[in-house]
PDB file of C-alpha atoms in Angstrom:
ATOM      1  CA  MET A  24      46.819  54.272 -42.023  1.00 48.00           C
ATOM      2  CA  THR A  25      46.210  52.334 -38.807  1.00 49.00           C
ATOM      3  CA  THR A  26      42.953  54.141 -38.205  1.00 51.00           C
ATOM      4  CA  THR A  27      41.686  53.210 -41.641  1.00 51.00           C
ATOM      5  CA  THR A  28      42.565  49.528 -41.137  1.00 52.00           C
ATOM      6  CA  GLU A  29      40.798  49.394 -37.761  1.00 52.00           C
ATOM      7  CA  ALA A  30      37.699  51.022 -39.248  1.00 50.00           C
ATOM      8  CA  ALA A  31      37.640  48.428 -42.031  1.00 50.00           C
ATOM      9  CA  ARG A  32      37.908  45.587 -39.525  1.00 52.00           C
ATOM     10  CA  ALA A  33      35.096  47.072 -37.456  1.00 49.00           C
ATOM     11  CA  GLU A  34      32.878  47.167 -40.538  1.00 51.00           C
ATOM     12  CA  GLU A  35      33.648  43.489 -41.281  1.00 50.00           C
ATOM     13  CA  THR A  36      32.925  42.340 -37.644  1.00 50.00           C
ATOM     14  CA  PRO A  37      29.166  41.912 -37.052  1.00 51.00           C
ATOM     15  CA  ALA A  38      27.713  43.932 -34.239  1.00 50.00           C
ATOM     16  CA  ALA A  39      27.214  42.031 -30.965  1.00 49.00           C
ATOM     17  CA  GLY A  40      23.566  41.538 -30.158  1.00 49.00           C
ATOM     18  CA  PRO A  41      21.315  39.254 -28.179  1.00 51.00           C
ATOM     19  CA  ALA A  42      21.905  35.554 -28.757  1.00 51.00           C
ATOM     20  CA  ALA A  43      19.459  33.974 -31.133  1.00 51.00           C
ATOM     21  CA  VAL A  44      16.912  31.752 -29.370  1.00 49.00           C
ATOM     22  CA  PRO A  45      16.810  28.320 -30.997  1.00 56.00           C
ATOM     23  CA  GLU A  46      13.410  27.406 -32.314  1.00 63.00           C
ATOM     24  CA  ARG A  47      11.716  24.690 -30.269  1.00 62.00           C
ATOM     25  CA  SER A  48      10.618  21.529 -31.953  1.00 64.00           C
ATOM     26  CA  LEU A  49       6.987  20.623 -32.497  1.00 60.00           C
ATOM     27  CA  GLY A  50       7.138  17.972 -29.789  1.00 56.00           C
ATOM     28  CA  ALA A  51       8.507  20.460 -27.251  1.00 60.00           C
ATOM     29  CA  ARG A  52       5.746  22.946 -28.045  1.00 63.00           C
ATOM     30  CA  ILE A  53       3.053  20.261 -27.674  1.00 60.00           C
ATOM     31  CA  ALA A  54       4.547  19.109 -24.366  1.00 57.00           C
ATOM     32  CA  ALA A  55       4.623  22.673 -23.050  1.00 60.00           C
ATOM     33  CA  ARG A  56       0.993  23.259 -23.949  1.00 61.00           C
ATOM     34  CA  ALA A  57      -0.045  19.867 -22.564  1.00 55.00           C
ATOM     35  CA  GLY A  58       1.206  20.910 -19.147  1.00 56.00           C
ATOM     36  CA  GLY A  59      -1.532  23.503 -18.937  1.00 60.00           C
ATOM     37  CA  GLY A  60      -5.276  23.299 -18.681  1.00 66.00           C
ATOM     38  CA  ALA A  61      -5.720  20.484 -21.199  1.00 71.00           C
ATOM     39  CA  MET A  62      -3.558  18.114 -19.169  1.00 74.00           C
ATOM     40  CA  ARG A  63      -5.399  18.975 -15.952  1.00 79.00           C
ATOM     41  CA  VAL A  64      -8.736  18.258 -17.608  1.00 81.00           C
ATOM     42  CA  PHE A  65      -7.412  14.941 -18.901  1.00 81.00           C
ATOM     43  CA  LEU A  66      -6.113  13.929 -15.455  1.00 80.00           C
ATOM     44  CA  VAL A  67      -9.430  14.811 -13.834  1.00 82.00           C
ATOM     45  CA  LEU A  68     -11.329  12.736 -16.403  1.00 85.00           C
ATOM     46  CA  ALA A  69      -8.911   9.825 -15.933  1.00 86.00           C
ATOM     47  CA  GLY A  70      -9.377  10.022 -12.166  1.00 81.00           C
ATOM     48  CA  LEU A  71     -13.150  10.012 -12.509  1.00 83.00           C
ATOM     49  CA  PHE A  72     -12.925   7.045 -14.861  1.00 86.00           C
ATOM     50  CA  TRP A  73     -10.936   5.006 -12.345  1.00 83.00           C
ATOM     51  CA  LEU A  74     -13.297   6.050  -9.544  1.00 83.00           C
ATOM     52  CA  MET A  75     -16.372   5.009 -11.505  1.00 86.00           C
ATOM     53  CA  PRO A  76     -16.487   1.417 -10.120  1.00 84.00           C
ATOM     54  CA  THR A  77     -16.240   2.782  -6.571  1.00 84.00           C
ATOM     55  CA  ILE A  78     -18.985   5.320  -7.218  1.00 86.00           C
ATOM     56  CA  GLY A  79     -21.144   2.650  -8.819  1.00 85.00           C
ATOM     57  CA  LEU A  80     -20.673   0.340  -5.835  1.00 85.00           C
ATOM     58  CA  LEU A  81     -21.560   3.139  -3.429  1.00 86.00           C
ATOM     59  CA  LEU A  82     -24.727   4.048  -5.309  1.00 87.00           C
ATOM     60  CA  SER A  83     -25.707   0.392  -5.652  1.00 85.00           C
ATOM     61  CA  SER A  84     -25.318  -0.047  -1.898  1.00 85.00           C
ATOM     62  CA  LEU A  85     -27.837   2.780  -1.429  1.00 87.00           C
ATOM     63  CA  ARG A  86     -30.527   1.213  -3.639  1.00 86.00           C
ATOM     64  CA  GLY A  87     -33.093  -1.434  -2.831  1.00 83.00           C
ATOM     65  CA  PRO A  88     -32.760  -4.968  -4.238  1.00 80.00           C
ATOM     66  CA  GLU A  89     -35.727  -4.445  -6.568  1.00 81.00           C
ATOM     67  CA  ASP A  90     -34.201  -1.267  -8.008  1.00 82.00           C
ATOM     68  CA  ILE A  91     -30.816  -2.957  -8.432  1.00 79.00           C
ATOM     69  CA  ALA A  92     -32.413  -5.825 -10.338  1.00 77.00           C
ATOM     70  CA  ALA A  93     -34.470  -3.471 -12.524  1.00 81.00           C
ATOM     71  CA  SER A  94     -31.830  -0.987 -13.717  1.00 81.00           C
ATOM     72  CA  GLY A  95     -28.225   0.131 -13.387  1.00 81.00           C
ATOM     73  CA  TRP A  96     -26.808   2.335 -10.654  1.00 82.00           C
ATOM     74  CA  TRP A  97     -26.788   5.401 -12.945  1.00 85.00           C
ATOM     75  CA  LYS A  98     -30.594   5.495 -12.689  1.00 84.00           C
ATOM     76  CA  VAL A  99     -30.231   7.359  -9.356  1.00 84.00           C
ATOM     77  CA  PHE A 100     -29.299  10.526 -11.226  1.00 83.00           C
ATOM     78  CA  THR A 101     -32.804  10.651 -12.684  1.00 83.00           C
ATOM     79  CA  ALA A 102     -34.565   9.021  -9.721  1.00 82.00           C
ATOM     80  CA  PRO A 103     -32.776  10.097  -6.537  1.00 83.00           C
ATOM     81  CA  SER A 104     -35.727   8.887  -4.453  1.00 82.00           C
ATOM     82  CA  GLU A 105     -34.355   5.355  -4.848  1.00 82.00           C
ATOM     83  CA  LEU A 106     -31.497   6.138  -2.450  1.00 85.00           C
ATOM     84  CA  THR A 107     -31.980   4.600   0.967  1.00 85.00           C
ATOM     85  CA  PHE A 108     -29.879   3.420   3.929  1.00 86.00           C
ATOM     86  CA  ASP A 109     -31.956   0.290   4.483  1.00 86.00           C
ATOM     87  CA  ASN A 110     -29.212  -1.885   3.018  1.00 84.00           C
ATOM     88  CA  TYR A 111     -26.762  -0.741   5.660  1.00 87.00           C
ATOM     89  CA  GLN A 112     -29.318  -1.520   8.343  1.00 85.00           C
ATOM     90  CA  ARG A 113     -29.613  -5.042   6.925  1.00 83.00           C
ATOM     91  CA  LEU A 114     -25.829  -5.228   6.901  1.00 83.00           C
ATOM     92  CA  LEU A 115     -25.673  -4.374  10.594  1.00 83.00           C
ATOM     93  CA  ASP A 116     -28.328  -6.996  11.277  1.00 83.00           C
ATOM     94  CA  ASN A 117     -26.298  -9.641   9.405  1.00 81.00           C
ATOM     95  CA  SER A 118     -24.150 -11.264  12.094  1.00 83.00           C
ATOM     96  CA  ALA A 119     -21.998 -13.083   9.538  1.00 83.00           C
ATOM     97  CA  ILE A 120     -20.810  -9.838   7.922  1.00 84.00           C
ATOM     98  CA  THR A 121     -20.365  -7.840  11.131  1.00 86.00           C
ATOM     99  CA  GLY A 122     -18.509 -10.726  12.762  1.00 88.00           C
ATOM    100  CA  SER A 123     -16.260 -11.064   9.726  1.00 89.00           C
ATOM    101  CA  LEU A 124     -15.334  -7.380   9.948  1.00 89.00           C
ATOM    102  CA  PHE A 125     -14.212  -7.908  13.526  1.00 91.00           C
ATOM    103  CA  SER A 126     -12.256 -11.009  12.485  1.00 91.00           C
ATOM    104  CA  THR A 127     -10.588  -9.055   9.674  1.00 92.00           C
ATOM    105  CA  VAL A 128      -9.448  -6.361  12.083  1.00 92.00           C
ATOM    106  CA  LEU A 129      -8.284  -9.041  14.527  1.00 93.00           C
ATOM    107  CA  ILE A 130      -6.146 -10.562  11.764  1.00 93.00           C
ATOM    108  CA  THR A 131      -4.927  -7.426  10.006  1.00 94.00           C
ATOM    109  CA  VAL A 132      -3.792  -5.291  12.935  1.00 94.00           C
ATOM    110  CA  PRO A 133      -1.531  -7.895  14.640  1.00 95.00           C
ATOM    111  CA  SER A 134      -0.139  -9.054  11.281  1.00 94.00           C
ATOM    112  CA  THR A 135       0.792  -5.471  10.406  1.00 94.00           C
ATOM    113  CA  LEU A 136       2.257  -4.606  13.805  1.00 95.00           C
ATOM    114  CA  LEU A 137       4.334  -7.788  14.023  1.00 95.00           C
ATOM    115  CA  VAL A 138       5.792  -7.298  10.551  1.00 95.00           C
ATOM    116  CA  VAL A 139       6.618  -3.639  11.225  1.00 94.00           C
ATOM    117  CA  VAL A 140       8.209  -4.268  14.637  1.00 93.00           C
ATOM    118  CA  ILE A 141      10.174  -7.404  13.766  1.00 94.00           C
ATOM    119  CA  GLY A 142      11.139  -6.046  10.351  1.00 93.00           C
ATOM    120  CA  SER A 143      12.419  -2.812  11.914  1.00 92.00           C
ATOM    121  CA  PHE A 144      14.640  -4.641  14.410  1.00 92.00           C
ATOM    122  CA  ALA A 145      15.943  -7.030  11.770  1.00 92.00           C
ATOM    123  CA  GLY A 146      16.493  -4.273   9.211  1.00 91.00           C
ATOM    124  CA  TYR A 147      18.551  -2.284  11.735  1.00 90.00           C
ATOM    125  CA  ALA A 148      20.566  -5.366  12.657  1.00 90.00           C
ATOM    126  CA  PHE A 149      21.386  -6.175   9.039  1.00 92.00           C
ATOM    127  CA  ALA A 150      22.273  -2.544   8.313  1.00 89.00           C
ATOM    128  CA  TRP A 151      24.413  -1.519  11.305  1.00 87.00           C
ATOM    129  CA  MET A 152      25.255  -4.497  13.512  1.00 85.00           C
ATOM    130  CA  ASP A 153      28.105  -6.939  12.927  1.00 85.00           C
ATOM    131  CA  PHE A 154      27.408 -10.616  13.600  1.00 86.00           C
ATOM    132  CA  PRO A 155      28.656 -13.860  12.060  1.00 89.00           C
ATOM    133  CA  GLY A 156      27.164 -14.645   8.678  1.00 88.00           C
ATOM    134  CA  ARG A 157      25.309 -11.347   8.378  1.00 88.00           C
ATOM    135  CA  ASP A 158      25.626 -11.100   4.590  1.00 88.00           C
ATOM    136  CA  TRP A 159      24.673 -14.728   4.062  1.00 92.00           C
ATOM    137  CA  TRP A 160      21.629 -14.389   6.282  1.00 92.00           C
ATOM    138  CA  PHE A 161      20.563 -11.308   4.353  1.00 91.00           C
ATOM    139  CA  LEU A 162      20.965 -13.159   1.058  1.00 90.00           C
ATOM    140  CA  ALA A 163      18.720 -15.879   2.467  1.00 92.00           C
ATOM    141  CA  VAL A 164      16.096 -13.250   3.313  1.00 90.00           C
ATOM    142  CA  VAL A 165      16.307 -11.834  -0.211  1.00 88.00           C
ATOM    143  CA  GLY A 166      15.914 -15.339  -1.599  1.00 90.00           C
ATOM    144  CA  LEU A 167      12.680 -15.784   0.351  1.00 88.00           C
ATOM    145  CA  LEU A 168      11.189 -12.874  -1.591  1.00 88.00           C
ATOM    146  CA  VAL A 169      10.827 -15.048  -4.683  1.00 86.00           C
ATOM    147  CA  VAL A 170       8.984 -17.869  -2.886  1.00 86.00           C
ATOM    148  CA  PRO A 171       5.309 -17.727  -3.982  1.00 87.00           C
ATOM    149  CA  VAL A 172       2.583 -18.121  -1.402  1.00 87.00           C
ATOM    150  CA  GLN A 173       0.992 -20.992  -3.312  1.00 87.00           C
ATOM    151  CA  VAL A 174       4.098 -23.173  -2.877  1.00 88.00           C
ATOM    152  CA  ALA A 175       3.862 -23.002   0.913  1.00 88.00           C
ATOM    153  CA  LEU A 176       0.146 -23.645   1.324  1.00 90.00           C
ATOM    154  CA  ILE A 177       0.303 -27.457   1.627  1.00 90.00           C
ATOM    155  CA  PRO A 178       3.449 -27.805   3.800  1.00 91.00           C
ATOM    156  CA  VAL A 179       2.392 -24.954   6.081  1.00 92.00           C
ATOM    157  CA  SER A 180      -1.090 -26.472   6.385  1.00 91.00           C
ATOM    158  CA  GLU A 181       0.461 -29.764   7.507  1.00 91.00           C
ATOM    159  CA  LEU A 182       2.726 -27.932   9.959  1.00 92.00           C
ATOM    160  CA  PHE A 183      -0.124 -25.875  11.420  1.00 92.00           C
ATOM    161  CA  GLY A 184      -2.241 -29.008  11.702  1.00 90.00           C
ATOM    162  CA  ALA A 185       0.528 -30.815  13.569  1.00 92.00           C
ATOM    163  CA  ILE A 186       0.933 -28.023  16.130  1.00 92.00           C
ATOM    164  CA  GLY A 187      -2.798 -27.361  16.438  1.00 89.00           C
ATOM    165  CA  ILE A 188      -3.206 -23.875  14.934  1.00 90.00           C
ATOM    166  CA  PHE A 189      -4.793 -24.807  11.598  1.00 91.00           C
ATOM    167  CA  GLU A 190      -8.112 -23.030  10.932  1.00 88.00           C
ATOM    168  CA  THR A 191      -7.467 -20.519  13.696  1.00 90.00           C
ATOM    169  CA  THR A 192      -7.033 -16.758  13.679  1.00 91.00           C
ATOM    170  CA  PHE A 193      -3.578 -17.177  15.213  1.00 93.00           C
ATOM    171  CA  GLY A 194      -2.523 -19.393  12.305  1.00 92.00           C
ATOM    172  CA  VAL A 195      -3.624 -16.795   9.733  1.00 93.00           C
ATOM    173  CA  ILE A 196      -1.680 -14.103  11.608  1.00 94.00           C
ATOM    174  CA  MET A 197       1.452 -16.272  11.693  1.00 94.00           C
ATOM    175  CA  PHE A 198       1.224 -17.010   7.967  1.00 94.00           C
ATOM    176  CA  HIS A 199       0.843 -13.346   7.005  1.00 94.00           C
ATOM    177  CA  THR A 200       3.641 -12.348   9.371  1.00 94.00           C
ATOM    178  CA  ALA A 201       6.033 -14.969   8.022  1.00 92.00           C
ATOM    179  CA  PHE A 202       5.441 -14.029   4.394  1.00 93.00           C
ATOM    180  CA  GLY A 203       5.512 -10.296   5.086  1.00 93.00           C
ATOM    181  CA  LEU A 204       8.841 -10.285   6.923  1.00 93.00           C
ATOM    182  CA  PRO A 205      11.227 -10.881   3.958  1.00 93.00           C
ATOM    183  CA  PHE A 206       9.988  -7.805   2.106  1.00 92.00           C
ATOM    184  CA  ALA A 207       9.905  -5.783   5.328  1.00 93.00           C
ATOM    185  CA  ILE A 208      13.493  -6.672   6.235  1.00 93.00           C
ATOM    186  CA  PHE A 209      14.718  -6.010   2.701  1.00 92.00           C
ATOM    187  CA  LEU A 210      12.976  -2.626   2.499  1.00 89.00           C
ATOM    188  CA  LEU A 211      13.951  -1.341   5.941  1.00 91.00           C
ATOM    189  CA  ARG A 212      17.515  -2.629   5.789  1.00 91.00           C
ATOM    190  CA  ASN A 213      18.142  -0.688   2.573  1.00 88.00           C
ATOM    191  CA  PHE A 214      16.502   2.423   4.038  1.00 88.00           C
ATOM    192  CA  PHE A 215      18.390   2.263   7.343  1.00 89.00           C
ATOM    193  CA  ALA A 216      21.676   1.748   5.494  1.00 87.00           C
ATOM    194  CA  GLU A 217      21.276   5.212   3.944  1.00 86.00           C
ATOM    195  CA  ILE A 218      21.446   6.898   7.371  1.00 85.00           C
ATOM    196  CA  PRO A 219      24.794   8.750   7.689  1.00 86.00           C
ATOM    197  CA  ARG A 220      27.305   6.739   9.701  1.00 85.00           C
ATOM    198  CA  GLU A 221      28.586   9.926  11.341  1.00 86.00           C
ATOM    199  CA  LEU A 222      25.182  10.481  12.940  1.00 85.00           C
ATOM    200  CA  LEU A 223      25.188   7.038  14.537  1.00 83.00           C
ATOM    201  CA  GLU A 224      28.797   7.356  15.671  1.00 84.00           C
ATOM    202  CA  ALA A 225      28.026  10.710  17.281  1.00 85.00           C
ATOM    203  CA  ALA A 226      25.159   9.109  19.192  1.00 83.00           C
ATOM    204  CA  ARG A 227      27.443   6.289  20.333  1.00 81.00           C
ATOM    205  CA  LEU A 228      30.025   8.798  21.544  1.00 84.00           C
ATOM    206  CA  ASP A 229      27.278  10.379  23.649  1.00 80.00           C
ATOM    207  CA  GLY A 230      26.788   7.035  25.357  1.00 80.00           C
ATOM    208  CA  ALA A 231      23.794   5.692  23.434  1.00 77.00           C
ATOM    209  CA  GLY A 232      23.477   1.923  23.341  1.00 79.00           C
ATOM    210  CA  GLU A 233      21.985  -0.092  20.496  1.00 79.00           C
ATOM    211  CA  ILE A 234      18.438   0.002  21.877  1.00 84.00           C
ATOM    212  CA  ARG A 235      18.524   3.724  22.544  1.00 84.00           C
ATOM    213  CA  LEU A 236      20.214   4.348  19.210  1.00 84.00           C
ATOM    214  CA  PHE A 237      17.472   2.401  17.468  1.00 84.00           C
ATOM    215  CA  THR A 238      14.550   4.057  19.259  1.00 83.00           C
ATOM    216  CA  ARG A 239      15.870   7.642  19.426  1.00 84.00           C
ATOM    217  CA  VAL A 240      17.761   7.996  16.120  1.00 84.00           C
ATOM    218  CA  VAL A 241      16.908   5.281  13.616  1.00 85.00           C
ATOM    219  CA  MET A 242      13.166   4.992  14.190  1.00 85.00           C
ATOM    220  CA  PRO A 243      12.402   8.738  13.822  1.00 84.00           C
ATOM    221  CA  LEU A 244      14.486   8.921  10.647  1.00 84.00           C
ATOM    222  CA  GLY A 245      12.872   5.752   9.284  1.00 83.00           C
ATOM    223  CA  GLY A 246       9.310   6.915   9.896  1.00 82.00           C
ATOM    224  CA  PRO A 247       8.370   7.344   6.188  1.00 82.00           C
ATOM    225  CA  ALA A 248       9.687   3.908   5.225  1.00 86.00           C
ATOM    226  CA  ILE A 249       8.019   2.261   8.212  1.00 88.00           C
ATOM    227  CA  ALA A 250       4.708   3.970   7.384  1.00 86.00           C
ATOM    228  CA  SER A 251       4.950   2.791   3.769  1.00 85.00           C
ATOM    229  CA  LEU A 252       5.641  -0.746   4.925  1.00 89.00           C
ATOM    230  CA  GLY A 253       2.681  -0.614   7.308  1.00 89.00           C
ATOM    231  CA  ILE A 254       0.341   0.519   4.523  1.00 88.00           C
ATOM    232  CA  PHE A 255       1.538  -2.210   2.154  1.00 88.00           C
ATOM    233  CA  GLN A 256       1.151  -4.914   4.793  1.00 92.00           C
ATOM    234  CA  PHE A 257      -2.256  -3.653   5.936  1.00 92.00           C
ATOM    235  CA  LEU A 258      -3.656  -3.575   2.404  1.00 90.00           C
ATOM    236  CA  TRP A 259      -2.231  -7.006   1.568  1.00 91.00           C
ATOM    237  CA  VAL A 260      -3.667  -8.694   4.648  1.00 93.00           C
ATOM    238  CA  TRP A 261      -7.021  -6.879   4.547  1.00 92.00           C
ATOM    239  CA  ASN A 262      -7.666  -7.746   0.893  1.00 90.00           C
ATOM    240  CA  ASP A 263      -6.325 -11.303   1.097  1.00 90.00           C
ATOM    241  CA  MET A 264      -8.708 -14.128   0.340  1.00 88.00           C
ATOM    242  CA  LEU A 265      -6.553 -17.142  -0.575  1.00 89.00           C
ATOM    243  CA  VAL A 266      -4.764 -17.482   2.770  1.00 91.00           C
ATOM    244  CA  ALA A 267      -7.915 -16.725   4.742  1.00 89.00           C
ATOM    245  CA  LEU A 268      -9.937 -19.229   2.730  1.00 88.00           C
ATOM    246  CA  ILE A 269      -7.504 -22.012   3.630  1.00 90.00           C
ATOM    247  CA  PHE A 270      -6.247 -21.174   7.122  1.00 91.00           C
ATOM    248  CA  ALA A 271      -9.136 -19.264   8.744  1.00 88.00           C
ATOM    249  CA  GLY A 272     -11.721 -21.121  10.757  1.00 83.00           C
ATOM    250  CA  ALA A 273     -15.281 -21.504   9.537  1.00 81.00           C
ATOM    251  CA  ASP A 274     -16.568 -19.728  12.648  1.00 83.00           C
ATOM    252  CA  SER A 275     -14.338 -16.640  12.223  1.00 83.00           C
ATOM    253  CA  PRO A 276     -13.802 -15.870   8.518  1.00 88.00           C
ATOM    254  CA  PRO A 277     -12.562 -12.432   7.410  1.00 90.00           C
ATOM    255  CA  ILE A 278     -14.698 -10.136   5.301  1.00 89.00           C
ATOM    256  CA  THR A 279     -13.409 -11.422   1.948  1.00 88.00           C
ATOM    257  CA  VAL A 280     -14.390 -15.002   2.767  1.00 88.00           C
ATOM    258  CA  ALA A 281     -17.700 -13.928   4.327  1.00 86.00           C
ATOM    259  CA  LEU A 282     -18.715 -12.043   1.178  1.00 84.00           C
ATOM    260  CA  GLN A 283     -17.770 -15.035  -0.960  1.00 81.00           C
ATOM    261  CA  GLN A 284     -19.909 -17.273   1.215  1.00 80.00           C
ATOM    262  CA  GLN A 285     -22.844 -14.893   0.845  1.00 76.00           C
ATOM    263  CA  VAL A 286     -22.551 -15.135  -2.931  1.00 71.00           C
ATOM    264  CA  ARG A 287     -22.405 -18.918  -2.805  1.00 56.00           C
ATOM    265  CA  GLN A 288     -25.297 -19.393  -0.393  1.00 53.00           C
ATOM    266  CA  PHE A 289     -27.577 -16.505  -1.351  1.00 52.00           C
ATOM    267  CA  GLY A 290     -27.139 -15.533  -4.970  1.00 55.00           C
ATOM    268  CA  ASN A 291     -29.728 -12.742  -4.822  1.00 58.00           C
ATOM    269  CA  ASN A 292     -28.544 -11.256  -1.505  1.00 71.00           C
ATOM    270  CA  ILE A 293     -27.295  -8.120  -3.271  1.00 74.00           C
ATOM    271  CA  ASP A 294     -28.745  -5.808  -0.629  1.00 74.00           C
ATOM    272  CA  VAL A 295     -26.129  -7.153   1.813  1.00 80.00           C
ATOM    273  CA  LEU A 296     -23.302  -7.809  -0.645  1.00 82.00           C
ATOM    274  CA  ALA A 297     -23.175  -4.271  -2.055  1.00 83.00           C
ATOM    275  CA  PRO A 298     -22.839  -2.394   1.268  1.00 86.00           C
ATOM    276  CA  GLY A 299     -20.557  -5.124   2.642  1.00 85.00           C
ATOM    277  CA  ALA A 300     -18.233  -4.855  -0.340  1.00 85.00           C
ATOM    278  CA  PHE A 301     -18.190  -1.060  -0.083  1.00 87.00           C
ATOM    279  CA  VAL A 302     -17.379  -1.113   3.647  1.00 85.00           C
ATOM    280  CA  SER A 303     -14.603  -3.652   3.081  1.00 86.00           C
ATOM    281  CA  MET A 304     -13.140  -1.378   0.409  1.00 85.00           C
ATOM    282  CA  VAL A 305     -13.522   2.013   2.089  1.00 85.00           C
ATOM    283  CA  ILE A 306     -11.644   1.029   5.261  1.00 85.00           C
ATOM    284  CA  PRO A 307      -8.267   0.365   3.551  1.00 84.00           C
ATOM    285  CA  LEU A 308      -8.833   3.478   1.439  1.00 81.00           C
ATOM    286  CA  ALA A 309      -9.265   5.514   4.622  1.00 83.00           C
ATOM    287  CA  VAL A 310      -6.045   4.033   6.029  1.00 81.00           C
ATOM    288  CA  PHE A 311      -4.177   4.868   2.839  1.00 78.00           C
ATOM    289  CA  PHE A 312      -5.351   8.476   2.708  1.00 78.00           C
ATOM    290  CA  ALA A 313      -4.668   8.920   6.429  1.00 77.00           C
ATOM    291  CA  PHE A 314      -0.997   8.014   5.870  1.00 73.00           C
ATOM    292  CA  GLN A 315      -0.705   9.342   2.333  1.00 69.00           C
ATOM    293  CA  ARG A 316       1.970  11.900   3.133  1.00 70.00           C
ATOM    294  CA  GLN A 317       4.158   9.351   4.923  1.00 63.00           C
ATOM    295  CA  PHE A 318       3.622   6.889   2.100  1.00 61.00           C
ATOM    296  CA  VAL A 319       4.795   9.360  -0.553  1.00 61.00           C
ATOM    297  CA  SER A 320       7.805  10.318   1.581  1.00 61.00           C
ATOM    298  CA  GLY A 321       8.724   6.668   1.995  1.00 55.00           C
ATOM    299  CA  VAL A 322       8.401   5.927  -1.706  1.00 54.00           C
ATOM    300  CA  MET A 323      10.529   8.950  -2.630  1.00 56.00           C
ATOM    301  CA  ALA A 324      13.128   8.259   0.074  1.00 53.00           C
ATOM    302  CA  GLY A 325      16.527   7.833  -1.477  1.00 45.00           C
ATOM    303  CA  ALA A 326      15.541   9.360  -4.819  1.00 43.00           C
ATOM    304  CA  VAL A 327      17.171  12.673  -3.922  1.00 43.00           C
ATOM    305  CA  LYS A 328      20.151  12.934  -1.590  1.00 41.00           C
TER     306      LYS A 328
END
């Protein structure tokens, strides 16, 4: 009797088998297929589209002024004999452009180094040092982030004129440093605050002072964030035109102002403008790609613990 009942129950219970795989939706199937070759082709085409202005500027800088005036830069694909390096020779012979490149480097490098060094010290102080009014001072720094550059142009011009640094390279450096520090302090303070406290306390137990702790522990760990800050500051200062147009001297303008002056004075001087614009663009691109890995690490810092 018991055997019969168990057999009946076994017949009623469905046999165990592999779990049924739920059918994916249409959107999920499209997304899965898009991650393959079609998406790669699309990304390559999008990249080429965004690079087209750069390629056009490069090819225009390698054409003579008559060819530039006669047709577009794409003509070189059917007439490659138009390519020449004469424009770059004229660029080297143009003292205004070559001098402006030197002035741009003279402005950009100190402005970047000062912001990185001062911002690193201040960021460490706000993150790990106790001093009166620390939180209030940091709130003041955060508040300076919302101050637009245009608001400070007139009062800073009057201040620089009173102390004798208006229309000087030193004045441009000071302006860029002052307006770059709030973001630098905010960025590095938040990054340094993520360093484990136990690591710093262990270094202090080993006898490390604040300076040694900063240089031997904090700086190596903060390398990606510092590199990202340096790239941001370098690109901002190198490509700036508004501040340089107001505060730079007429005898030492940076490349952005020098190119603008070439357009204003010589409207048909395209054989100098094209290579000058390409050189002024390729240098920050080279800096970015040289520190690309550190930049990505700095941007992703804190995303995954």
